[in-house]
CSV table of C-alpha atoms in Angstrom, one decimal:
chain,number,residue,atom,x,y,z
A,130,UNK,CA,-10.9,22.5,5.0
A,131,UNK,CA,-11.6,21.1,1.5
A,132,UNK,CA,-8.6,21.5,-0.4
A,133,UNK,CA,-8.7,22.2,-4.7
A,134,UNK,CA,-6.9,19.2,-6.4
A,135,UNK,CA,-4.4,18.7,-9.3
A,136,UNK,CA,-5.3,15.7,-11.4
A,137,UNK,CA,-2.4,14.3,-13.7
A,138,UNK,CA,-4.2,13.1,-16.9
A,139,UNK,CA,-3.1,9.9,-18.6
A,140,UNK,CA,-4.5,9.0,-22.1
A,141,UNK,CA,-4.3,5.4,-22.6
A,142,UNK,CA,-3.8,3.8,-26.3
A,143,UNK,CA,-3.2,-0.1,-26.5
A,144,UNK,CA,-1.6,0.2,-22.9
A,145,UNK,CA,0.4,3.1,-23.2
A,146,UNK,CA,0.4,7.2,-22.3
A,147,UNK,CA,0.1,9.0,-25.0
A,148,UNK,CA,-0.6,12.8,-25.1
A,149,UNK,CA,-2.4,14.7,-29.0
A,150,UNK,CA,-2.2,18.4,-29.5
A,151,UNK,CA,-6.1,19.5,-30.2
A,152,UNK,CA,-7.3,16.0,-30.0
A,153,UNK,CA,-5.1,14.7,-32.4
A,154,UNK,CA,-1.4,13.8,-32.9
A,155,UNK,CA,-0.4,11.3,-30.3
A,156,UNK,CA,3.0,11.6,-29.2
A,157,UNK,CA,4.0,8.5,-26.3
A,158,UNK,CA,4.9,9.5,-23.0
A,159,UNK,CA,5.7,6.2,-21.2
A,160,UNK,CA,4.3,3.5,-19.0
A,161,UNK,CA,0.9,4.2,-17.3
A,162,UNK,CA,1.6,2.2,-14.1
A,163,UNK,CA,4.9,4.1,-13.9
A,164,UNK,CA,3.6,7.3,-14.3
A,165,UNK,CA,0.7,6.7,-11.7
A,166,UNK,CA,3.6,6.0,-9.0
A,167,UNK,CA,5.8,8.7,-9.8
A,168,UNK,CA,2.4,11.2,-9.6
A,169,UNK,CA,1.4,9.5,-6.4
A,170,UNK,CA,5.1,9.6,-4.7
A,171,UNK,CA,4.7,13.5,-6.3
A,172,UNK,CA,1.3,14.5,-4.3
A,173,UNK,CA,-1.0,14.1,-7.2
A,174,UNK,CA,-4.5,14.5,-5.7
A,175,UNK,CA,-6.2,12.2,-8.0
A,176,UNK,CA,-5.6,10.7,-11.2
A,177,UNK,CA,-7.6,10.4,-14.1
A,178,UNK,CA,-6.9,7.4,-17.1
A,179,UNK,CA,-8.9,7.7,-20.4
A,180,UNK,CA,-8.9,5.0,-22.7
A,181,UNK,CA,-8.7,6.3,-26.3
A,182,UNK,CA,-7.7,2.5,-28.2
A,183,UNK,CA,-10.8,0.8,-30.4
A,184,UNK,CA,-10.0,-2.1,-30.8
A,185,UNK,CA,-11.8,-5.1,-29.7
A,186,UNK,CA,-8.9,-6.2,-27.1
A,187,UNK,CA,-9.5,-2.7,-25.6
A,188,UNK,CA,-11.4,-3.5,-22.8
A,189,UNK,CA,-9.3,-6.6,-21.4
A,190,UNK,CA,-6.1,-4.5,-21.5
A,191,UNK,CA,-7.8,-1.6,-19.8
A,192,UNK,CA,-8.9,-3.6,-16.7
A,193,UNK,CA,-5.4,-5.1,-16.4
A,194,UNK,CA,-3.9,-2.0,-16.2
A,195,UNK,CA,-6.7,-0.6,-13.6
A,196,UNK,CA,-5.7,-3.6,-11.4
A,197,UNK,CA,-1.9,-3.3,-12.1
A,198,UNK,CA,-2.6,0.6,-10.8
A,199,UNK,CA,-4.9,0.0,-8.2
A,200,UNK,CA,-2.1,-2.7,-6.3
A,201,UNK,CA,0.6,0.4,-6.8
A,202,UNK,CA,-0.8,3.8,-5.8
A,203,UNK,CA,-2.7,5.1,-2.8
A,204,UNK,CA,-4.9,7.4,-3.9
A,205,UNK,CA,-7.7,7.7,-5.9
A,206,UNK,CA,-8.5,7.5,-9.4
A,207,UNK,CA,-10.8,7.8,-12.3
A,208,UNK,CA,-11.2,5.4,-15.9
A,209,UNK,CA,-12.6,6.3,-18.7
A,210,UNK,CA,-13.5,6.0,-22.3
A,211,UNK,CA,-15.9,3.9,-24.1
A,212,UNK,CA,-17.7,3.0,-20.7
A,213,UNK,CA,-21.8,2.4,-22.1
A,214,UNK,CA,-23.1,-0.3,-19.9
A,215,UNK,CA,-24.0,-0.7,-16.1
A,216,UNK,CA,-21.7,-3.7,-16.0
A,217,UNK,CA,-18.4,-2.2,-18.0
A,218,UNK,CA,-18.5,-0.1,-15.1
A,219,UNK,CA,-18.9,-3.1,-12.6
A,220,UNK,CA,-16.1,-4.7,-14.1
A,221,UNK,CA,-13.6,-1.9,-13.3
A,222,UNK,CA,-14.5,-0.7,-10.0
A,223,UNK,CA,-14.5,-4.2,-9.0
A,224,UNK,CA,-10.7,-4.0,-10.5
A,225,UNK,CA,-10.0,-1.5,-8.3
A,226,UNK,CA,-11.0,1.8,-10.2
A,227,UNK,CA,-12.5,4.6,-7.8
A,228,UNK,CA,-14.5,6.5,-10.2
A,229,UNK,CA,-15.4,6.0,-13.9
A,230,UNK,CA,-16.2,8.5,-16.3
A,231,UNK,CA,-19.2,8.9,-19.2
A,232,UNK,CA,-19.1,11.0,-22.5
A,233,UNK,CA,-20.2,9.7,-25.5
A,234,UNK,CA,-22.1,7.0,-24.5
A,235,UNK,CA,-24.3,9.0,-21.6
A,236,UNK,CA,-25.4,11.7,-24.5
A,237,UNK,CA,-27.0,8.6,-26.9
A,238,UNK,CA,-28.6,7.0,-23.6
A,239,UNK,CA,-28.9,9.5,-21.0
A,240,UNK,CA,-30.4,7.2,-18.8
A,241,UNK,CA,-27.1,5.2,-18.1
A,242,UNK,CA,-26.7,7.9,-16.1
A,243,UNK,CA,-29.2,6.9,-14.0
A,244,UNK,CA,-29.1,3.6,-13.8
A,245,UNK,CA,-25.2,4.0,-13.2
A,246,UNK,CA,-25.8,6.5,-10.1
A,247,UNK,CA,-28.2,4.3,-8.8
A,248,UNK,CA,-26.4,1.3,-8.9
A,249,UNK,CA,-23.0,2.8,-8.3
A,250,UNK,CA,-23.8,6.3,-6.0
A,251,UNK,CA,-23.2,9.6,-7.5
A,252,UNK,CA,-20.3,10.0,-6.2
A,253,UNK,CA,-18.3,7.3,-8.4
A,254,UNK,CA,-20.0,8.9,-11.6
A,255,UNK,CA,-18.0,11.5,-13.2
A,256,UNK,CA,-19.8,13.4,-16.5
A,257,UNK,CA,-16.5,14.2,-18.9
A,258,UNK,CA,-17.6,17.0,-21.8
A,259,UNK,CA,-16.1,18.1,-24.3
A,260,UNK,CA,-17.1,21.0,-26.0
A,261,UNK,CA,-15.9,24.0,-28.0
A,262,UNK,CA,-17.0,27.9,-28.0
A,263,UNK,CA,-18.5,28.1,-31.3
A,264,UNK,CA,-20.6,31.4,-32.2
A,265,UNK,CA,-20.8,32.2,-28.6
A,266,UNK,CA,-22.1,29.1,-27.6
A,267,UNK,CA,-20.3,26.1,-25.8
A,268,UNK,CA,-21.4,23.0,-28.1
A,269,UNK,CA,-20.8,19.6,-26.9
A,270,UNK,CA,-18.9,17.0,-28.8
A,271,UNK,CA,-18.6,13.5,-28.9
A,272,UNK,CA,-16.4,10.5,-29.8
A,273,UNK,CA,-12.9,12.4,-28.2
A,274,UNK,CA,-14.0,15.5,-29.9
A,275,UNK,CA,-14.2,14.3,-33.5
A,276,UNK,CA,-18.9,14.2,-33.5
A,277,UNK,CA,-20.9,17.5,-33.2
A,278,UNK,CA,-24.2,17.5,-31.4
A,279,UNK,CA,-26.7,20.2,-31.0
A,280,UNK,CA,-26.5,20.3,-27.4
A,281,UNK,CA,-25.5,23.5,-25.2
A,282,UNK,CA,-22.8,22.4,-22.7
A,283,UNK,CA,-24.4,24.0,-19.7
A,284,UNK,CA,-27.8,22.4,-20.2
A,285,UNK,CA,-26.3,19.3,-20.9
A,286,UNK,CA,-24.3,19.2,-17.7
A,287,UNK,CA,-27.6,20.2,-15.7
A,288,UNK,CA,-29.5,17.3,-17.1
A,289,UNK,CA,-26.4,15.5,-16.3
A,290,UNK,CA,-26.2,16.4,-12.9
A,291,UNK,CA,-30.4,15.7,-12.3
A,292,UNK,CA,-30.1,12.1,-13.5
A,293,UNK,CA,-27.5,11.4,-10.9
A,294,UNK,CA,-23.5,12.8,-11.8
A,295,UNK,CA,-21.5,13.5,-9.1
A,296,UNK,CA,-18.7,15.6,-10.8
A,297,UNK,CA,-18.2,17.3,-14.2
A,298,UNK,CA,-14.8,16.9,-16.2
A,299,UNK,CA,-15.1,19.8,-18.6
A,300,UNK,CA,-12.6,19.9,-21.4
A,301,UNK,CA,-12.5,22.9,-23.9
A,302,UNK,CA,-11.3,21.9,-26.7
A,303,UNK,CA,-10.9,25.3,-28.1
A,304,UNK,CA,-8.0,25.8,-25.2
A,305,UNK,CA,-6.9,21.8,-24.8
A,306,UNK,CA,-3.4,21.1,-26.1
A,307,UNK,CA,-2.5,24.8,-26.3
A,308,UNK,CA,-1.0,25.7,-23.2
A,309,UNK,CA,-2.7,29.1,-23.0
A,310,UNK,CA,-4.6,28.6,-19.7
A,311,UNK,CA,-8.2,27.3,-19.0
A,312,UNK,CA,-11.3,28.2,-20.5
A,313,UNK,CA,-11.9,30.3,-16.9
A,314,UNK,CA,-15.3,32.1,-18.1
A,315,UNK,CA,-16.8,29.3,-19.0
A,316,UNK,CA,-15.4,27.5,-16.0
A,317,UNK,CA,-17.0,30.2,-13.2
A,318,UNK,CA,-20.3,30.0,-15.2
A,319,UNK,CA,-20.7,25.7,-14.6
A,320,UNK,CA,-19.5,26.4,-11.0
A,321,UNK,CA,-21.9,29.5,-10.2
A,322,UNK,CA,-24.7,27.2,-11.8
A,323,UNK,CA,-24.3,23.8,-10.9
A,324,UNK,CA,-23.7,22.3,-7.1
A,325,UNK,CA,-21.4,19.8,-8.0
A,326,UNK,CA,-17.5,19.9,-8.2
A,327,UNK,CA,-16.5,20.9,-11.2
A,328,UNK,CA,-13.0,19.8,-12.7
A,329,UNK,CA,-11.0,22.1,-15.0
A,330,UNK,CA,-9.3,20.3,-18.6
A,331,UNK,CA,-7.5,21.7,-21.4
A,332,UNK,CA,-4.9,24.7,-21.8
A,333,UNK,CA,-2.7,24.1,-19.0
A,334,UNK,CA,0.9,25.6,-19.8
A,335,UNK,CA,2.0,27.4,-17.0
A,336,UNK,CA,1.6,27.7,-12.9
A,337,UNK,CA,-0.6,30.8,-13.6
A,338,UNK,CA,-3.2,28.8,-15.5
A,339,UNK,CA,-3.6,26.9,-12.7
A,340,UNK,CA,-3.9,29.8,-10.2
A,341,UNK,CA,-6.1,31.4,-12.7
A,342,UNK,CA,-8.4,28.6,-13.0
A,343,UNK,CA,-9.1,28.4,-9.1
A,344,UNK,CA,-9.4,32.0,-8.6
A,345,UNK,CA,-10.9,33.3,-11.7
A,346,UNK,CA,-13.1,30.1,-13.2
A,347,UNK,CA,-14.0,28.9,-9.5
A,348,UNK,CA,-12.8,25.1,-10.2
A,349,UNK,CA,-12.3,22.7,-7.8
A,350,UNK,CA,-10.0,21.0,-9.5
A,351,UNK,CA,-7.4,21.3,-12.4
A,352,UNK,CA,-6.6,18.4,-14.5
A,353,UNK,CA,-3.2,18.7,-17.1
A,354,UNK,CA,-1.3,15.8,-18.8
A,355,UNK,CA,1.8,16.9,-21.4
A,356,UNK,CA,3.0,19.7,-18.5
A,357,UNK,CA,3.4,17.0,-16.0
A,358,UNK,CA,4.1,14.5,-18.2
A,359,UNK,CA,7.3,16.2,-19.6
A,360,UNK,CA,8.1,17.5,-16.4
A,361,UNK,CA,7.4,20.9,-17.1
A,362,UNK,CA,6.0,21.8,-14.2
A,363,UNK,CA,6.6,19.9,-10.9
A,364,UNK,CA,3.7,18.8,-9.2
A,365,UNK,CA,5.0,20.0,-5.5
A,366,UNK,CA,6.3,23.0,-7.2
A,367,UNK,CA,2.9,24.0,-8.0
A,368,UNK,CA,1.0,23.3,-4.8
A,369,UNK,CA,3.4,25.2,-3.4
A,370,UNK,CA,2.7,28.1,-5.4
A,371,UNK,CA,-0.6,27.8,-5.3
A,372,UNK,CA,-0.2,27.8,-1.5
A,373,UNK,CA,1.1,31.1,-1.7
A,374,UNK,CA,-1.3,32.7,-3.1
A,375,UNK,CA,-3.9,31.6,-0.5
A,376,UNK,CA,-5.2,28.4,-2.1
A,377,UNK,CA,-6.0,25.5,0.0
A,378,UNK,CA,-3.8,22.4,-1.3
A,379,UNK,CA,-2.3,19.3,0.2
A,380,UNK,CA,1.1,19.7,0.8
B,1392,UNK,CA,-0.4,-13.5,11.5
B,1393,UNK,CA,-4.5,-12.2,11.7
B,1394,UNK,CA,-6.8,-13.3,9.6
B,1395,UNK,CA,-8.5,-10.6,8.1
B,1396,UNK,CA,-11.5,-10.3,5.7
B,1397,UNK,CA,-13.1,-8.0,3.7
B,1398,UNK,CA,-16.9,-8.3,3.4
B,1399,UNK,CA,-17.6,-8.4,-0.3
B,1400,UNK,CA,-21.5,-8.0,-0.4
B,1401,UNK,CA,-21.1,-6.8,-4.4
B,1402,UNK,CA,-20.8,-2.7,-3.9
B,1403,UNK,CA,-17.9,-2.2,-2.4
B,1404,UNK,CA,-14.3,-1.5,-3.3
B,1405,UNK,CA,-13.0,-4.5,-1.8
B,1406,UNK,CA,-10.3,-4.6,-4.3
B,1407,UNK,CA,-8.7,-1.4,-3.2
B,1408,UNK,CA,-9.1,-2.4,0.4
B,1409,UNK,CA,-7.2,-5.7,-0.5
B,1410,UNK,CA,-4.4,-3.7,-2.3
B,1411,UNK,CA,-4.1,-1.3,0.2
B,1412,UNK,CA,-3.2,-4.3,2.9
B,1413,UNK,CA,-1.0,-6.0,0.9
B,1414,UNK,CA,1.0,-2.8,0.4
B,1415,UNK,CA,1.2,-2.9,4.2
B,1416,UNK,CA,2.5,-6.8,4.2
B,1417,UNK,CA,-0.7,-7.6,5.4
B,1418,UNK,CA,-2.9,-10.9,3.3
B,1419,UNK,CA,-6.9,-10.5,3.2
B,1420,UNK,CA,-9.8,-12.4,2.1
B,1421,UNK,CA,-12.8,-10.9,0.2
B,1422,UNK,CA,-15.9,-13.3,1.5
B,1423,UNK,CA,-19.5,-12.8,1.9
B,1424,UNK,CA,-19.8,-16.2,3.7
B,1425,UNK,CA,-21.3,-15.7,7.3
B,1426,UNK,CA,-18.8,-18.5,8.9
B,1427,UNK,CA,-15.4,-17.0,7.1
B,1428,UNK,CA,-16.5,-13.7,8.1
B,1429,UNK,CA,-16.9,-14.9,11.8
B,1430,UNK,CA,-14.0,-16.7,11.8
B,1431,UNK,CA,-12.0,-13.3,10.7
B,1432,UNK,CA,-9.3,-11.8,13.8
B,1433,UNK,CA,-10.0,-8.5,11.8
B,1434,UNK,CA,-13.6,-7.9,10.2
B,1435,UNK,CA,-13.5,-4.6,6.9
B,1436,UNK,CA,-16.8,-3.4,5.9
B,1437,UNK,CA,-16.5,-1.5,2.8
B,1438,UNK,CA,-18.7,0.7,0.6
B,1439,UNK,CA,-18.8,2.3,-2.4
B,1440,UNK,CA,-22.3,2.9,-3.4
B,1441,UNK,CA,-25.9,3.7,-2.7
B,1442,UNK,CA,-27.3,3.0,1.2
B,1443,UNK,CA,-31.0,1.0,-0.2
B,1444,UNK,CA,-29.4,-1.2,-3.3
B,1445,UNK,CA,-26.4,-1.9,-0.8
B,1446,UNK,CA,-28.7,-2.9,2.3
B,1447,UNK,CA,-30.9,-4.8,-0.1
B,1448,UNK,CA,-27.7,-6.9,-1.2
B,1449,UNK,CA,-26.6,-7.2,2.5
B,1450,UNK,CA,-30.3,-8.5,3.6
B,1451,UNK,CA,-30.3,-10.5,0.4
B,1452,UNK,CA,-27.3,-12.5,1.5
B,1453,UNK,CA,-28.7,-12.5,5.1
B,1454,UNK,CA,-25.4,-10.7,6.2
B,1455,UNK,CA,-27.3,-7.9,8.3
B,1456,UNK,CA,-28.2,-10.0,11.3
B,1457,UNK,CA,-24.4,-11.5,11.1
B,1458,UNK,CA,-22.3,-7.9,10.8
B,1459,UNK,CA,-24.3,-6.5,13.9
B,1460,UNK,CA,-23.0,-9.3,16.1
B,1461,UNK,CA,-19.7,-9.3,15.2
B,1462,UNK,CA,-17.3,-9.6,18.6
B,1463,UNK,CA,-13.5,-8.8,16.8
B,1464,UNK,CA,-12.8,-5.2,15.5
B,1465,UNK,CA,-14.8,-4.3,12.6
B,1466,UNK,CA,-14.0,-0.9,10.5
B,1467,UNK,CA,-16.0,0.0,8.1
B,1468,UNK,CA,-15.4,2.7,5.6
B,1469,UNK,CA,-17.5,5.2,4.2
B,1470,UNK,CA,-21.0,3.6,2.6
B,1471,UNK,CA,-20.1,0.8,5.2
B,1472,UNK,CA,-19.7,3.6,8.1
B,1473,UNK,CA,-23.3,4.9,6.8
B,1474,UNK,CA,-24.8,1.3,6.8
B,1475,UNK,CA,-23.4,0.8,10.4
B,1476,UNK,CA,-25.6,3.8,11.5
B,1477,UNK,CA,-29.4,3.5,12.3
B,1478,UNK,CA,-31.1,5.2,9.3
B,1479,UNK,CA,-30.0,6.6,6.4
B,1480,UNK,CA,-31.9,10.0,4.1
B,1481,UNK,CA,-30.1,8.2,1.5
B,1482,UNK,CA,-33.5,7.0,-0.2
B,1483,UNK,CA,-35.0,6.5,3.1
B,1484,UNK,CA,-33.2,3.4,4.1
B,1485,UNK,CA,-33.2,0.8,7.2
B,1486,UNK,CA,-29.4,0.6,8.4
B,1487,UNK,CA,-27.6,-2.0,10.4
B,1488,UNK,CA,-28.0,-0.3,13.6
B,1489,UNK,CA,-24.8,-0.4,15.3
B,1490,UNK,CA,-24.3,2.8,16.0
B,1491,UNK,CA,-27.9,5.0,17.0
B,1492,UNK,CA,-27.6,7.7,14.6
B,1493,UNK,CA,-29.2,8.7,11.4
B,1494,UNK,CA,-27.2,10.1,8.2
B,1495,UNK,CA,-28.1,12.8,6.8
B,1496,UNK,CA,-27.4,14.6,3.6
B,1497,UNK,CA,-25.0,17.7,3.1
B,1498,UNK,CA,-26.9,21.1,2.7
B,1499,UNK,CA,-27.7,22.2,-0.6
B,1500,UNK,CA,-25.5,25.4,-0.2
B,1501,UNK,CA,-22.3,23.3,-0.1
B,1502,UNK,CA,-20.8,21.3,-3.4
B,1503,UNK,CA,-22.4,17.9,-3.4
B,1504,UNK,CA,-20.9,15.1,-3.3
B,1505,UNK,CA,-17.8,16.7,-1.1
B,1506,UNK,CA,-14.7,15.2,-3.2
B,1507,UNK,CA,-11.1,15.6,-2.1
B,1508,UNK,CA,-8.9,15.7,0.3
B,1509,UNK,CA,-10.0,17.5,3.5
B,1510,UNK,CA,-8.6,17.5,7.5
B,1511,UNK,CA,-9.5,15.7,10.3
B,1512,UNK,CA,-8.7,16.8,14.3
B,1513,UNK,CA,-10.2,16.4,17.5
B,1514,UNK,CA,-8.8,11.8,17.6
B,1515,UNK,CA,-9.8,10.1,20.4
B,1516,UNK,CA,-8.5,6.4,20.8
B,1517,UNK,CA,-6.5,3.6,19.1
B,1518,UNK,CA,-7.1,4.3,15.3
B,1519,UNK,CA,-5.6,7.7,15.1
B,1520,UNK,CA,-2.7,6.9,17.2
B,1521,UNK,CA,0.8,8.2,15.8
B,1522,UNK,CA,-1.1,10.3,13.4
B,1523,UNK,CA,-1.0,14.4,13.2
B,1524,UNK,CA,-4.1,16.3,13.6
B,1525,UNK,CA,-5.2,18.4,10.8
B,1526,UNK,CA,-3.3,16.0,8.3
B,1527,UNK,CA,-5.9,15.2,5.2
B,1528,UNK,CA,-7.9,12.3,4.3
B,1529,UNK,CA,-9.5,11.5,1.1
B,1530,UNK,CA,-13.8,11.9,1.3
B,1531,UNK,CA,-15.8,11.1,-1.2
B,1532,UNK,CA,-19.8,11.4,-0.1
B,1533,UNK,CA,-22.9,13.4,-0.4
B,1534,UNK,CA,-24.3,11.9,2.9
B,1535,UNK,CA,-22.6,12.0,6.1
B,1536,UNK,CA,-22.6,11.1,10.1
B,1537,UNK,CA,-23.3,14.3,11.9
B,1538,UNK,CA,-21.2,14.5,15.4
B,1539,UNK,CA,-22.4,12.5,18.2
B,1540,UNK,CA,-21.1,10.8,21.0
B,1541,UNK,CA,-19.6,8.1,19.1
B,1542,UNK,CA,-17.2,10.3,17.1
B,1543,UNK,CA,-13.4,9.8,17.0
B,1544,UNK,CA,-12.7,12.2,14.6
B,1545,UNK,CA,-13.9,15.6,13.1
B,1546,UNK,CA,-14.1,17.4,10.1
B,1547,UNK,CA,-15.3,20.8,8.9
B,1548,UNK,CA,-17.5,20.8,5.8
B,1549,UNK,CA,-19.8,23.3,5.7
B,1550,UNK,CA,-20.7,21.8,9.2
B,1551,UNK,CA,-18.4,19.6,11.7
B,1552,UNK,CA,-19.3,16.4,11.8
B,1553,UNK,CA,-17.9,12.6,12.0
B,1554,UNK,CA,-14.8,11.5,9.9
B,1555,UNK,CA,-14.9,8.4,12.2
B,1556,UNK,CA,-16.8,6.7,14.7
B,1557,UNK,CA,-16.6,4.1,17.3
B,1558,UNK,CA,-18.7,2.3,19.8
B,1559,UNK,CA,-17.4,-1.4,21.6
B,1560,UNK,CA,-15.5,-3.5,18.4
B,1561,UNK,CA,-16.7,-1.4,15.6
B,1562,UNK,CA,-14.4,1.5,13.9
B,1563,UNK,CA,-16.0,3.3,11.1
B,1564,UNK,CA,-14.3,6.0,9.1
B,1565,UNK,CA,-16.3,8.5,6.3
B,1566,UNK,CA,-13.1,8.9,4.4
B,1567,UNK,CA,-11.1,6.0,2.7
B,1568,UNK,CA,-7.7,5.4,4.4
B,1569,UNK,CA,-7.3,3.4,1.6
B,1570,UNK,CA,-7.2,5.6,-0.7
B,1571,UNK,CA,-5.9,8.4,1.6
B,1572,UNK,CA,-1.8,8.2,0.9
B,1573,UNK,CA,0.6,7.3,3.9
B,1574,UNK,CA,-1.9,8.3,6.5
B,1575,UNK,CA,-4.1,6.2,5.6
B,1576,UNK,CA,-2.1,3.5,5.4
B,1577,UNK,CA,-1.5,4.3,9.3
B,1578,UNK,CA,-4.8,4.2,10.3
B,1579,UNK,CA,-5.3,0.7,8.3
B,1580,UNK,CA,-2.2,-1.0,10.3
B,1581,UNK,CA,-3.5,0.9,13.5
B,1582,UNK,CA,-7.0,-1.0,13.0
B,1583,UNK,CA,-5.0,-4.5,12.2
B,1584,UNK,CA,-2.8,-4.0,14.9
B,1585,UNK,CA,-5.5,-3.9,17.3
């Protein structure tokens, strides 16, 4: 049986983990390729890098760092973060990356996309959204949170999913950085309405959060970075935890 | 020592593939020349991708009437496994033939692609040896091999069907050892130790 996942996050800034409260104020917390290993060794599912430097040198650094991670762990992971082009996204799968993940860049050319799905396959094309409850609607945002658009998060991530994504990283950023637990409601309703996996970001404090967000908000996977990063909650501790109360998790 | 090469038509992960064997102590070569891949003790067909772009690069580069003939062990892995098979509902596509079967796509009821980790059971021969049943494997797919005669391996999603196939030399797993922790690290030395 398909089991749900935990996905360490790392946030990538001129080569180094960093981790900001609401999007901002970055606080270092150590060497990516490290980190990767130890979360591997751990029984991390998956791991997810996003790449938040601008500068020009960005994208050279990334790819070394994708290849340095690719040679150490053995299991799968995702890059993000500034990705726009068909062949950004050649250049690091080909470093060894197993999925990539859009944002900004899919909502000003939606048909990336499709050009990406059908180059690539579905499956390697993650959709990551942010988006915050505002007036009782879920609004996306763009550019790491900082851009509002007028778009609805739900029909966003359905026009997503018809021009080819094969997963949704949904972030609220009303709950990121705050450790009170995922946004579950709005979780249950992308996972009752949509037929892809859906992956579970921002609010992760405790074990319960995580128990919360596959029973109540239906995820199928639950991504957290300063918890695991500061060793506040053990990855094996978890699983096993959530193993007791009847979720299915590789142990 | 084997000489062992990873077919690198343009889509697949041949990167990971190569990491994952030097992990194991094992060297590889990434080629899509038709004489290095025959020369190979040890042939790895791998995929990440879509079945019609991928056979249109494999045709392009004149590699589907060399793969088919291959006479060492050949394993492919996942989109590889897919283009192994006759036919794929993947865009209506022409495979490799190897193995008679079509691929089909996973109901619409079920969470499409399947991604994660998920069990296999039910081994027969040489790659699954010194492996527990029901240990988990990392799939990542929204097409799959349905059970046939060929099958190796099982796993439940939705339906049973094929984690891995073999007929004669050629292996073929849906899930990627590479990518699938310790146990897969197995079933990649089981395949180079053949």
């Amino acid at each position: 049986m398909l089991t749900k996942r935990i996905i360490p996050c790392l946030d990538i800034k001129n080569g180094r983990t960093v981790k900001g409260i609401n999007f901002v104020g970055l606080r270092d917390a150590g060497d990516p390729v490290e980190l990767a290993e130890r979360y591997s060794k751990d029984g991390a599912d998956e791991l997810v890098f996003l790449d938040i430097t601008a500068t020009k040198e960005r994208r050279k650094t990334l790819v070394e760092m994708v290849e340095k991670v690719a040679r150490k762990i053995n299991i799968p992971f995702t890059v993000g973060g500034g990705i726009s082009s068909v062949e950004d996204v050649n250049v690091l799968l080909r470093a060894g990356a197993d999925k990539v993940s859009i944002n900004s860049s899919a909502v000003k050319n939606p048909k990336l996309i499709n050009d990406l799905a059908n180059k690539f396959g579905s499956q390697c094309v993650v959709l990551a959204v942010d988006a915050k409850l505002i007036n009782n609607e879920w609004k996306v945002f763009l550019v790491g949170g900082r851009v509002e658009t007028e778009l609805n998060l739900f029909d966003w991530v359905k026009e997503g999913i018809e021009r080819g994504v094969g997963e949704i990283l949904f972030t609220s950023m009303n709950n990121d950085g705050t450790k009170n637990g995922f946004a579950n409601n709005a979780l249950k309703r992308l996972s009752e309405e949509v037929n892809v996996p859906i992956i579970a970001s921002g609010g992760a404090g405790t074990i319960q959060h995580f128990i919360d967000t596959f029973k109540e908000g239906k995820s199928d996977a639950a991504l957290a970075a300063s918890v695991f990063h500061f060793k506040e909650i053990e990855i094996v501790d978890l699983k096993n935890k959530l193993k007791d109360q009847g979720i299915k998790v590789r142990l | 020592m084997s000489k062992i090469v990873i077919i690198d038509y343009g889509a697949g992960n041949v990167r990971s593939v190569q990491f994952a064997l030097e992990r194991l102590g094992y060297d590889a070569i990434c080629s899509n020349d038709a004489e290095v891949i025959k020369s190979a003790d040890k042939v790895i067909f791998p995929g990440v991708g879509e079945a019609k772009s991928a056979m249109k690069e494999i045709r392009r580069q004149g590699l589907e009437k060399v793969i088919p003939k291959l006479e060492q062990p050949v394993l492919g892995i996942c989109l590889g496994m897919q283009l192994m098979c006759q036919f794929s509902k993947e865009n209506n596509t022409e495979c490799l033939n190897i193995f008679p079967i079509d691929v089909l796509k996973f109901d619409k009821q079920l969470k499409v692609p399947q991604i994660g980790w998920n069990t296999i059971n039910n081994f027969k021969g040489d790659l699954f040896k010194g492996i527990e049943e029901n240990y988990y494997v990392y799939y990542v797919h929204s097409y799959y091999v349905p059970k046939n005669e060929f099958a190796v391996a099982l796993t439940d999603y939705g339906i049973q069907y094929a984690g891995a196939i073999q007929k004669d030399n050629f292996y073929a797993c849906q899930f990627h050892p590479e990518k699938s922790s310790s146990i897969g690290e197995q079933i990649l030395k089981n395949f180079i130790e053949l």
